[in-house]
Structures are given as C-alpha cells and as structure tokens.
Short mmCIF file of C-alpha atoms and ligand atoms in Angstrom, two decimals:
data_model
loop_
_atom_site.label_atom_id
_atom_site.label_comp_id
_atom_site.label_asym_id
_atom_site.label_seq_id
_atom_site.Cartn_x
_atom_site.Cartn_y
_atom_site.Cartn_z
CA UNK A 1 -24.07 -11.78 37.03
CA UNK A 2 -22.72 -13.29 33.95
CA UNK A 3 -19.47 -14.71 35.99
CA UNK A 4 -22.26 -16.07 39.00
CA UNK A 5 -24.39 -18.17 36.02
CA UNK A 6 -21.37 -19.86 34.46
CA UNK A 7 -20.00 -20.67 37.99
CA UNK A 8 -23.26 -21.98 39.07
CA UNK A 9 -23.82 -23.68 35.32
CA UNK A 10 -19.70 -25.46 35.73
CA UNK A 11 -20.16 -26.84 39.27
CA UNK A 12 -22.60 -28.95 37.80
CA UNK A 13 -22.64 -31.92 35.01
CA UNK A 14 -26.11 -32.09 34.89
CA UNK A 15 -28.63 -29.26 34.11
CA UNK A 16 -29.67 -26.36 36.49
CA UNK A 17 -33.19 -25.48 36.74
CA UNK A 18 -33.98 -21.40 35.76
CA UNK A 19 -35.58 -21.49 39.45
CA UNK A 20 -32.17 -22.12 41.13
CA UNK A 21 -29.95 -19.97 39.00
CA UNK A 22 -32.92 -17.39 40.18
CA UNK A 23 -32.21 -18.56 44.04
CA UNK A 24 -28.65 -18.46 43.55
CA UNK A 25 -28.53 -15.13 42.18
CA UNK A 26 -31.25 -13.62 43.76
CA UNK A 27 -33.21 -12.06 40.43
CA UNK A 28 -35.92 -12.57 38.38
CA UNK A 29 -36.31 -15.71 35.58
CA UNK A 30 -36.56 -13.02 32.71
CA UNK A 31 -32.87 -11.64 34.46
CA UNK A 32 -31.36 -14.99 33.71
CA UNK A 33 -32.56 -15.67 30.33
CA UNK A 34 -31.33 -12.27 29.15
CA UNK A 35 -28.18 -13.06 30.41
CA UNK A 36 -28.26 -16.29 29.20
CA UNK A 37 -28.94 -15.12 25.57
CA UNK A 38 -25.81 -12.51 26.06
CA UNK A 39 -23.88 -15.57 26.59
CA UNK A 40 -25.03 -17.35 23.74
CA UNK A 41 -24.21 -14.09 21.17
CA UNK A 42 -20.79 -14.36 22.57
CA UNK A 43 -20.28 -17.91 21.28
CA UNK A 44 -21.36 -20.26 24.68
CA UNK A 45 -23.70 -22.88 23.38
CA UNK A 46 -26.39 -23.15 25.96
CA UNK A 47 -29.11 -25.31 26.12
CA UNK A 48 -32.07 -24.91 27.20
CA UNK A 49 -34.61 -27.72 27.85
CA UNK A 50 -37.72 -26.96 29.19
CA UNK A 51 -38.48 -28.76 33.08
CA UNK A 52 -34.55 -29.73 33.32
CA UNK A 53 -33.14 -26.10 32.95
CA UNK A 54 -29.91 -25.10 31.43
CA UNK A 55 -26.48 -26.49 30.93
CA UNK A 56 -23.49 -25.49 29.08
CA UNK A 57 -22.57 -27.64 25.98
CA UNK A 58 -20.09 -25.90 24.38
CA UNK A 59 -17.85 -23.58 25.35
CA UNK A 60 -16.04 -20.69 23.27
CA UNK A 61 -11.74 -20.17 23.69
CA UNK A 62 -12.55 -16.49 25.39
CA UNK A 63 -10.53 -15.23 28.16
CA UNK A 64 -13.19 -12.63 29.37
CA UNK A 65 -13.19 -11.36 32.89
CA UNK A 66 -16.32 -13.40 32.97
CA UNK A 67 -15.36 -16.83 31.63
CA UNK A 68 -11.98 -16.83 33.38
CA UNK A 69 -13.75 -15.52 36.77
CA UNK A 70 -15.66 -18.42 36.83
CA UNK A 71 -13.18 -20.98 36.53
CA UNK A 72 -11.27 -19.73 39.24
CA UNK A 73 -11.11 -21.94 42.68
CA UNK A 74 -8.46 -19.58 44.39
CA UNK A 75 -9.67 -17.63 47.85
CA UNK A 76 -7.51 -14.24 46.16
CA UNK A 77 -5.29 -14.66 43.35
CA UNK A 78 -6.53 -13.39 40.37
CA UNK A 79 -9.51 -11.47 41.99
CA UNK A 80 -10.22 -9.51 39.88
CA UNK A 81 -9.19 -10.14 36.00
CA UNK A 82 -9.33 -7.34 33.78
CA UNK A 83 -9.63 -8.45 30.44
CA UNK A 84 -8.28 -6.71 26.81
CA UNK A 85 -9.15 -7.53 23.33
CA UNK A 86 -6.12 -5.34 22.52
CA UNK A 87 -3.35 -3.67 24.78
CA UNK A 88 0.26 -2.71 23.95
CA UNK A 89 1.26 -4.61 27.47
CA UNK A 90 -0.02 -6.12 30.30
CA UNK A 91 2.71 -5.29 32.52
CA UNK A 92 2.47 -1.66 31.42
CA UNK A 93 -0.93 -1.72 32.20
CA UNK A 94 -0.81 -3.37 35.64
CA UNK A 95 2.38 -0.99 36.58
CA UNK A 96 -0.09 1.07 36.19
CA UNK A 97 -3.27 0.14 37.97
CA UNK A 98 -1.25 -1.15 40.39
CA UNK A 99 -0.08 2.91 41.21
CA UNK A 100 -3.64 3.52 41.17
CA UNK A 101 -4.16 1.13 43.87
CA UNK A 102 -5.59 -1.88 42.89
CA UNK A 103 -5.73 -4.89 45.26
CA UNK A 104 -3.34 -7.25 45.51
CA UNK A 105 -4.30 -10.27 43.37
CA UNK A 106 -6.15 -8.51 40.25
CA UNK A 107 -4.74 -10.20 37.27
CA UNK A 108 -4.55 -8.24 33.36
CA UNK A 109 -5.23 -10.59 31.30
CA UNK A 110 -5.23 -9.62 26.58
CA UNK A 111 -6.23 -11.55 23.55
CA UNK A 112 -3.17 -9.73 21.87
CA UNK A 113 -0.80 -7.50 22.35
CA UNK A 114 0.90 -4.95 20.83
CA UNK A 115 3.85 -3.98 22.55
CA UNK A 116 4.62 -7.03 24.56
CA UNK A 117 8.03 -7.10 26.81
CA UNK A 118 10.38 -9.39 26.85
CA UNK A 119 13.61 -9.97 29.08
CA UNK A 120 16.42 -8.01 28.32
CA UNK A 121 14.36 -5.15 26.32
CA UNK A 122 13.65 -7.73 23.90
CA UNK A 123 9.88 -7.90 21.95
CA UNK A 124 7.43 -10.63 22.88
CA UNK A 125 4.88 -11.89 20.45
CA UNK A 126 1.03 -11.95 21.61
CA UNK A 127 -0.83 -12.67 18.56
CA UNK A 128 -4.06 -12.68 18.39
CA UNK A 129 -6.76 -15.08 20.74
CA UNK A 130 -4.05 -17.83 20.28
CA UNK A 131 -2.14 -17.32 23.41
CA UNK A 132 -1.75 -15.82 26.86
CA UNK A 133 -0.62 -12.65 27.69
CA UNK A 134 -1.36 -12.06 31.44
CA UNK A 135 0.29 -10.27 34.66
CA UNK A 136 -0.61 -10.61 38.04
CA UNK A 137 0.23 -7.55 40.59
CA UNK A 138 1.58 -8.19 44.22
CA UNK A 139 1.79 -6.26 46.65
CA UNK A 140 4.66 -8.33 49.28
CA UNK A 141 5.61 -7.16 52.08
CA UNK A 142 9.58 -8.56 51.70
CA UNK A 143 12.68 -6.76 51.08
CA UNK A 144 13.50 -6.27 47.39
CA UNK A 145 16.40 -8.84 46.48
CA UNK A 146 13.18 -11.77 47.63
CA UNK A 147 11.62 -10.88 44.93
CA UNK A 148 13.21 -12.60 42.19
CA UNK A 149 11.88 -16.34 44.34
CA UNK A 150 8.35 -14.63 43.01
CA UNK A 151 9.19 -15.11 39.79
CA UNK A 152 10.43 -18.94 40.38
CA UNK A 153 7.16 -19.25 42.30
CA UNK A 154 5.14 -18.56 39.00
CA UNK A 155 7.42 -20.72 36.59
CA UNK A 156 7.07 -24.07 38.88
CA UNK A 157 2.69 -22.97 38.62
CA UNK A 158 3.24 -22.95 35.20
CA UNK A 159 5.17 -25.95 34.55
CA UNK A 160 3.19 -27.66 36.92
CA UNK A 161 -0.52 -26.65 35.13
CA UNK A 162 0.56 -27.54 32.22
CA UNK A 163 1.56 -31.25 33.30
CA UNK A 164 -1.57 -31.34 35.39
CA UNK A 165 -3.89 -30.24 32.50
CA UNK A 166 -2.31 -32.02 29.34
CA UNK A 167 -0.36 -34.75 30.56
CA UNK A 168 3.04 -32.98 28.92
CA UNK A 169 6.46 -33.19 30.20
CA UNK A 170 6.93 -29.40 30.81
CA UNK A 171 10.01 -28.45 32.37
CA UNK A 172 12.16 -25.57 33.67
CA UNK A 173 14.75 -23.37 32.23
CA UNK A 174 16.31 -21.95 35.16
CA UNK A 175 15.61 -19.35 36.27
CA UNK A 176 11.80 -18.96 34.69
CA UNK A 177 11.22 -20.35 31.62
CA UNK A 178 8.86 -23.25 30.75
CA UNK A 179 10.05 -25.65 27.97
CA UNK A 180 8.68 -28.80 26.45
CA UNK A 181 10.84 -31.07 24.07
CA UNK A 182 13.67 -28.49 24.42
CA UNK A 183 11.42 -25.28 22.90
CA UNK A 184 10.16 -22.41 25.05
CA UNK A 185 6.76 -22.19 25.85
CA UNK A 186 6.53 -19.58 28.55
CA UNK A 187 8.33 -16.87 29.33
CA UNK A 188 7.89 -14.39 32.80
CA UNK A 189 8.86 -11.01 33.15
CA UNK A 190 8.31 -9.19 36.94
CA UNK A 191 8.94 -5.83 37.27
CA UNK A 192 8.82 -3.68 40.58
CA UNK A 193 8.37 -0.80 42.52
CA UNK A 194 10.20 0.17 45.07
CA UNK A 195 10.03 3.18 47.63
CA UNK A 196 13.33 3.55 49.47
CA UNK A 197 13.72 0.01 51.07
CA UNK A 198 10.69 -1.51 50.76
CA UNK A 199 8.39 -3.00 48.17
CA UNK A 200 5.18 -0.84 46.40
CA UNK A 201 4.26 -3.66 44.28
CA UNK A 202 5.26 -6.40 42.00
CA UNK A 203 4.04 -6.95 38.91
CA UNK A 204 4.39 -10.80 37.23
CA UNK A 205 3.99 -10.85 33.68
CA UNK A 206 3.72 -14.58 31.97
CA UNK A 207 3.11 -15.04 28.26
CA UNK A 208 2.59 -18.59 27.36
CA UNK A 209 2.15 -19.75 23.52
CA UNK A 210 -1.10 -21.78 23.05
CA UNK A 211 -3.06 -22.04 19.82
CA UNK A 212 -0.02 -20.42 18.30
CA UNK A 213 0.97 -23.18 15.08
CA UNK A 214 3.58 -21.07 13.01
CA UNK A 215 6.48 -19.28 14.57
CA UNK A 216 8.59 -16.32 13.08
CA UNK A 217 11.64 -18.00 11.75
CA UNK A 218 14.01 -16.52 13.85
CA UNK A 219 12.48 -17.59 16.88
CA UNK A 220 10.92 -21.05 15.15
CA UNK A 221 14.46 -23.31 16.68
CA UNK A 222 13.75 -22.20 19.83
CA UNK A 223 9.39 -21.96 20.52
CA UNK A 224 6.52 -24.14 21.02
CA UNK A 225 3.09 -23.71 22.09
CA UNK A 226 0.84 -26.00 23.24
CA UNK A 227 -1.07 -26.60 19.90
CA UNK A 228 1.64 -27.64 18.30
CA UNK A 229 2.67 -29.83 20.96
CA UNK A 230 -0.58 -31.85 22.05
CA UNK A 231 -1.54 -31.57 18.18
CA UNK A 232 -4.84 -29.76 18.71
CA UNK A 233 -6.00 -26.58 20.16
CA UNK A 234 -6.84 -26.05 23.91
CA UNK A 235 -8.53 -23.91 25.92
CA UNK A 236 -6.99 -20.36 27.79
CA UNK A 237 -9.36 -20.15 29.79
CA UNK A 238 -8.33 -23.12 31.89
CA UNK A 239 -5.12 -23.11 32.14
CA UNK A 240 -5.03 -19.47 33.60
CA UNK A 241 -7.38 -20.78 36.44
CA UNK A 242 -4.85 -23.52 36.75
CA UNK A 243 -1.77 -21.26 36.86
CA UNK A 244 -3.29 -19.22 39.33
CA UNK A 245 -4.80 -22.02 41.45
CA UNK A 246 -1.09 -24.02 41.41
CA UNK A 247 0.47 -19.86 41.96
CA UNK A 248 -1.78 -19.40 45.11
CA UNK A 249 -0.44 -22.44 46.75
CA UNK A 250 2.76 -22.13 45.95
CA UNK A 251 3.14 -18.36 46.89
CA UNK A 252 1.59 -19.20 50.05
CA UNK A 253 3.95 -21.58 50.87
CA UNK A 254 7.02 -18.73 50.09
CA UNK A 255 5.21 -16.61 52.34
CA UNK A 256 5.15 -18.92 54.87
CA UNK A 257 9.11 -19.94 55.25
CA UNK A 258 10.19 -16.49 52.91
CA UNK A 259 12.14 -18.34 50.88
CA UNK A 260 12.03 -21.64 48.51
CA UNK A 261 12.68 -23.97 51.37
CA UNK A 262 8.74 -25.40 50.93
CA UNK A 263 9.17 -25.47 46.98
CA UNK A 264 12.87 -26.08 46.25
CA UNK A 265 12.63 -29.94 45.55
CA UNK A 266 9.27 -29.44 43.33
CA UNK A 267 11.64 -26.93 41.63
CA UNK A 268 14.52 -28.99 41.28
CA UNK A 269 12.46 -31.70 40.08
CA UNK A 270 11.32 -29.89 37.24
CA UNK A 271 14.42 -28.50 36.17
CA UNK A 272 15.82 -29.30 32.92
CA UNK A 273 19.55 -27.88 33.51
CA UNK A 274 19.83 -30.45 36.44
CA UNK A 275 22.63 -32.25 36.06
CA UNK A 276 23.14 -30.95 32.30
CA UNK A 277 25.96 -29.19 31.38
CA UNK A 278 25.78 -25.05 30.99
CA UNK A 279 27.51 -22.01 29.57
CA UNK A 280 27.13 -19.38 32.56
CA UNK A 281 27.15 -15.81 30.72
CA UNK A 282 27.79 -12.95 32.82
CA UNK A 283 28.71 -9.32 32.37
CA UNK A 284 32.71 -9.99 32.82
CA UNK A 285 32.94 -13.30 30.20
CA UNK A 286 31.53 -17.05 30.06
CA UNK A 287 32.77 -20.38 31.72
CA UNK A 288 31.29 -23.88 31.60
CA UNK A 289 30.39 -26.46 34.47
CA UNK A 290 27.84 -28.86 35.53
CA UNK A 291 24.22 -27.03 36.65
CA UNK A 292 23.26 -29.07 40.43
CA UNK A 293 20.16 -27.34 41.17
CA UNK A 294 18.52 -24.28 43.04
CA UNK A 295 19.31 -23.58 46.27
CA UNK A 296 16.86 -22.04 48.87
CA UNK A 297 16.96 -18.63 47.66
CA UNK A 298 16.27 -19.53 44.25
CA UNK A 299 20.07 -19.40 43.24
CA UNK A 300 21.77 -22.20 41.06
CA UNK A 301 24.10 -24.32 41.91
CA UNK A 302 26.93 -24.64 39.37
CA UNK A 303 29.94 -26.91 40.01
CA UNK A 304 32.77 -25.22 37.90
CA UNK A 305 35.12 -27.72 35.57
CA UNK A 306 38.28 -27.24 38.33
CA UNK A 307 35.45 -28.48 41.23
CA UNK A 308 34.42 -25.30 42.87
CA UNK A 309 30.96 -24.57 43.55
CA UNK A 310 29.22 -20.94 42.57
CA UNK A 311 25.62 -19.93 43.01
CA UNK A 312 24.48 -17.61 40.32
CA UNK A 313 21.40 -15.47 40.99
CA UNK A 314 19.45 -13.96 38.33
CA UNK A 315 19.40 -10.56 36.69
CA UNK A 316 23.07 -10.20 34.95
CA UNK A 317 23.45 -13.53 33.88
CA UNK A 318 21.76 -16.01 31.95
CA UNK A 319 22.68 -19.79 31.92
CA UNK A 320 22.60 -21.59 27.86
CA UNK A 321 22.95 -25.34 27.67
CA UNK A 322 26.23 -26.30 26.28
CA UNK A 323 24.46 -28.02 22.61
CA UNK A 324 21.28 -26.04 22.37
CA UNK A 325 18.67 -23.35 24.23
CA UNK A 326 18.36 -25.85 27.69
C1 BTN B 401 10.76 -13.48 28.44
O1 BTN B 401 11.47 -12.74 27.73
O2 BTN B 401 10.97 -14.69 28.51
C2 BTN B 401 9.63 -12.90 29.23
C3 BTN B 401 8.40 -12.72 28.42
C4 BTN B 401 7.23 -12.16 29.21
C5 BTN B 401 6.02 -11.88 28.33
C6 BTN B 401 4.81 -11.51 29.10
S1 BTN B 401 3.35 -11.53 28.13
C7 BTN B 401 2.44 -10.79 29.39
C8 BTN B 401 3.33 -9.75 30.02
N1 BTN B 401 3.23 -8.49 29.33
C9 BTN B 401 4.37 -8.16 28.72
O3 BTN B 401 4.54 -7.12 28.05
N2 BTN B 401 5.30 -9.10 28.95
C10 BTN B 401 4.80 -10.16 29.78
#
C-alpha cells in the first residue's frame, strides 16, 4: 500500500485529497493516514493540509522496495525489487532466488554490501547508502555466447540515464563500463546459468558510485561517482527507475533483432575507445591498434598497426587505452 500512495502522491504536482488516495486504494481514511505517518518516521516529509489533502515535499535518499517501486514506469523490468540494508552480494543473492524461481524482471537492490564482486575475482566497494549495488535476473531464452550483448544492453541504460538525468557526459568503456572525465563510475558483472545448451537464467549485476566523495587510494586515479562529479549529492532512487526504464527499451529492442543491430550506433556513439588508440590484453600477450567500434554482436573492432582488422569479444581480454584507464 505504501508503494500505491507514493505512486499516486508522484503522478501529481499538486496535492491529493485523503478521499482519492481512499478511491485509489480502495481502504479506509484512517488506512491512509497510518500509512502516511509510517512514511513520515522513515524520513518522507509529508504534508498534510486540511481540504487540499497530501503531497510529498521532501523526499529521503532510500532505495526501499517501496520508494523505488514507485518510481518505476517500466511494464516488467524490475518487478519486483527486493531491497537490503546489508547483504554480502546482490548477485549471490539473485543467483540464488533466481534457482528458487523468481520471475524474470525482479531486481536486488542493497544500501551496502559486504562482499561485493567484481570482474576478474576482484572486490567491489558498496559502502554504505552512498551508492548502488543492484542486479537484475533474466531469464532469455537465447543460446549462451548472446549473452554477453546483455551486458552491453545494461551499460548503454546506464550511460544513457545518467546523461538523461544530470546532464553529464557519461561514456563507455568497452565492453561495460561507464566513465565520466576518464574515471569509472559503473561497473557490471552478469553471471549465468546454464543447463546443457540452453540458458536457466542471467543474472546482471551493476554497481554505480553515487554519494560516494572519498575513494581508497588505490582505486582514487581511476573512480568517480556522481557526487563528486555534479558537486552535490543525488538521489538513488531515480536513477535506478531510469536505468531500468532506458534497460527495458533497450533489451526489448535485442530481443527483437537478437543481436545489437537496433542499438549498435547508440553504442558506438557513446563509446569512449572510438577512434582512440588501445592496448588489447589477451591470454597469449598484448598488441596495440586503433579501437573502430562494436560490431553487431557486441564485438570490437580493432584495426591492428600493420592494417588488419580483428574483432575481440569479451571474457579473456580486456582493452586499456594506450595513456591512461580509457
Ligand atoms: C566490475 O568489476 O567492473 C564489475 C562490478 C560489478 C559490481 C556489482 S555491485 C552489484 C552486483 N553485486 C556484486 O557483488 N557485484 C555487482
């Protein structure tokens, strides 16, 4: 009921009146004031003026199922969000619901976590309230080596909410990462499971830094939130109903053609090794050439210092920009 009032309270400027919050939700007044008071104990500022109703005036930086429920405008993705104050991962998490059969679309969302995963077994940093720690499970009906487009999918919703939201020049890393002035903001791990040939589910893990102002110095070079960025604080809430809302479309659209063919200029667009110079690392050694861009499978085109083109898909290798981290 909570979600319903501050859906019904956000579709509207103005004030609602207690009778059509009681319409709308089909209870009593004295239902919708208690809720209303929950609300206010858990930091909403809510007025209350008496023959105009109620309207929201402030709103707390929570990511509850609640306040990030009712922000949503998608028809499935992120339906529903279960929401931590603490968890060691969300990706461990939604590996596991996701066995237990939740539907496709339910997103775990964390104020903090304490084991967080990073690519390549490293450790990723959730402190606490100041930053995103979410994973959305899938559940595609595609053979396994698509999968890796998912994870492009989500990087161009992320770059492209945070342009959309804050006016910032976000950009892509190939394959996944979201930068801004050259530091990572976002990073995306998916994970799978697999039975024989075909796809159980898919798990999309995206930690973005947002309120975070002080970095460890080790990874201080190379990260940037949001905060630091815009010079204020902003709020989670709305930019996970953002990433999902720009993640819906987009997803739909790689449905539709089963590859990148719908997305790849967006992409390419956004991508900060275009035309740039990179180090391609891979198991057997390193070379240099000139990045071109993804093709429709989500590979990238690299045209090698004697002329020749390669495509390099993800997993093994990783792609460095020849003076710094793009
Ligand atoms: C990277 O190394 O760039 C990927 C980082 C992915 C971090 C996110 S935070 C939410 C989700 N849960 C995890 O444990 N990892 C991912």
């Amino acid at each position: 009921m909570k979600t319903k009032i501050l859906s019904a309270l956000r579709e509207n400027d103005d004030y609602v009146s207690g009778q059509e919050l009681c319409e709308k939700l089909q209870v009593s007044r004295t239902a919708v004031w208690k809720k209303i008071k929950q609300l206010q104990e858990e930091g909403y500022e809510i007025e209350a003026v008496s023959n105009r109703g109620y309207r929201i005036a402030f709103c707390p930086d929570i990511i509850t199922a609640e306040e990030v429920e009712s922000r949503l405008k998608t028809a499935w993705v992120g339906r529903p969000v279960k929401y931590f104050p603490e968890i060691t991962s969300t990706n461990q998490y939604a590996k596991k619901i996701a066995e237990e059969g939740t539907p496709e679309g339910t997103l775990v969302v964390a104020d903090e976590q304490t084991q967080g995963k990073g690519r390549s077994g490293r450790i990723w940093r959730t402190p606490p309230k100041t930053a995103i720690a979410m994973t959305l499970v899938l559940r595609p009906k595609l053979p396994p080596d698509k999968i890796s487009m998912v994870t492009l999918v989500m990087g161009l919703a992320v770059a492209r909410a945070c342009r959309e939201l804050y006016h910032l020049e976000a950009g892509i890393k190939w394959p996944n990462d979201v930068v801004i002035n050259g530091k990572k903001l976002c990073g995306i791990l998916t994970e799978l499971s697999m039975e024989l040939t075909a796809i159980n589910y898919i798990v999309i893990g995206v930690g973005i830094n947002v309120n975070i102002k002080e970095f460890p110095e080790e990874i201080g070079g190379i990260a940037t939130s949001l905060a630091l960025e815009l010079g204020h604080e902003t709020n989670r809430a709305q930019l996970i109903a953002a990433c999902m809302q720009y993640f819906e479309e987009y997803y739909e659209k790689f449905l539709e053609s089963g590859d990148l063919s719908l997305l790849m200029q967006q992409y390419n667009e956004l991508l900060l090794n275009r035309d740039q110079k990179v180090r391609v690392l891979e198991p057997g050694g390193e070379y240099t050439g000139t990045a071109l861009g993804i093709d429709r499978y989500g590979q990238l085109l690299v045209c090698r210092e004697d002329g020749s083109e390669t495509r390099i898909c993800g997993g093994e290798v990783s792609v460095r920009g020849i003076y710094g981290y793009v």
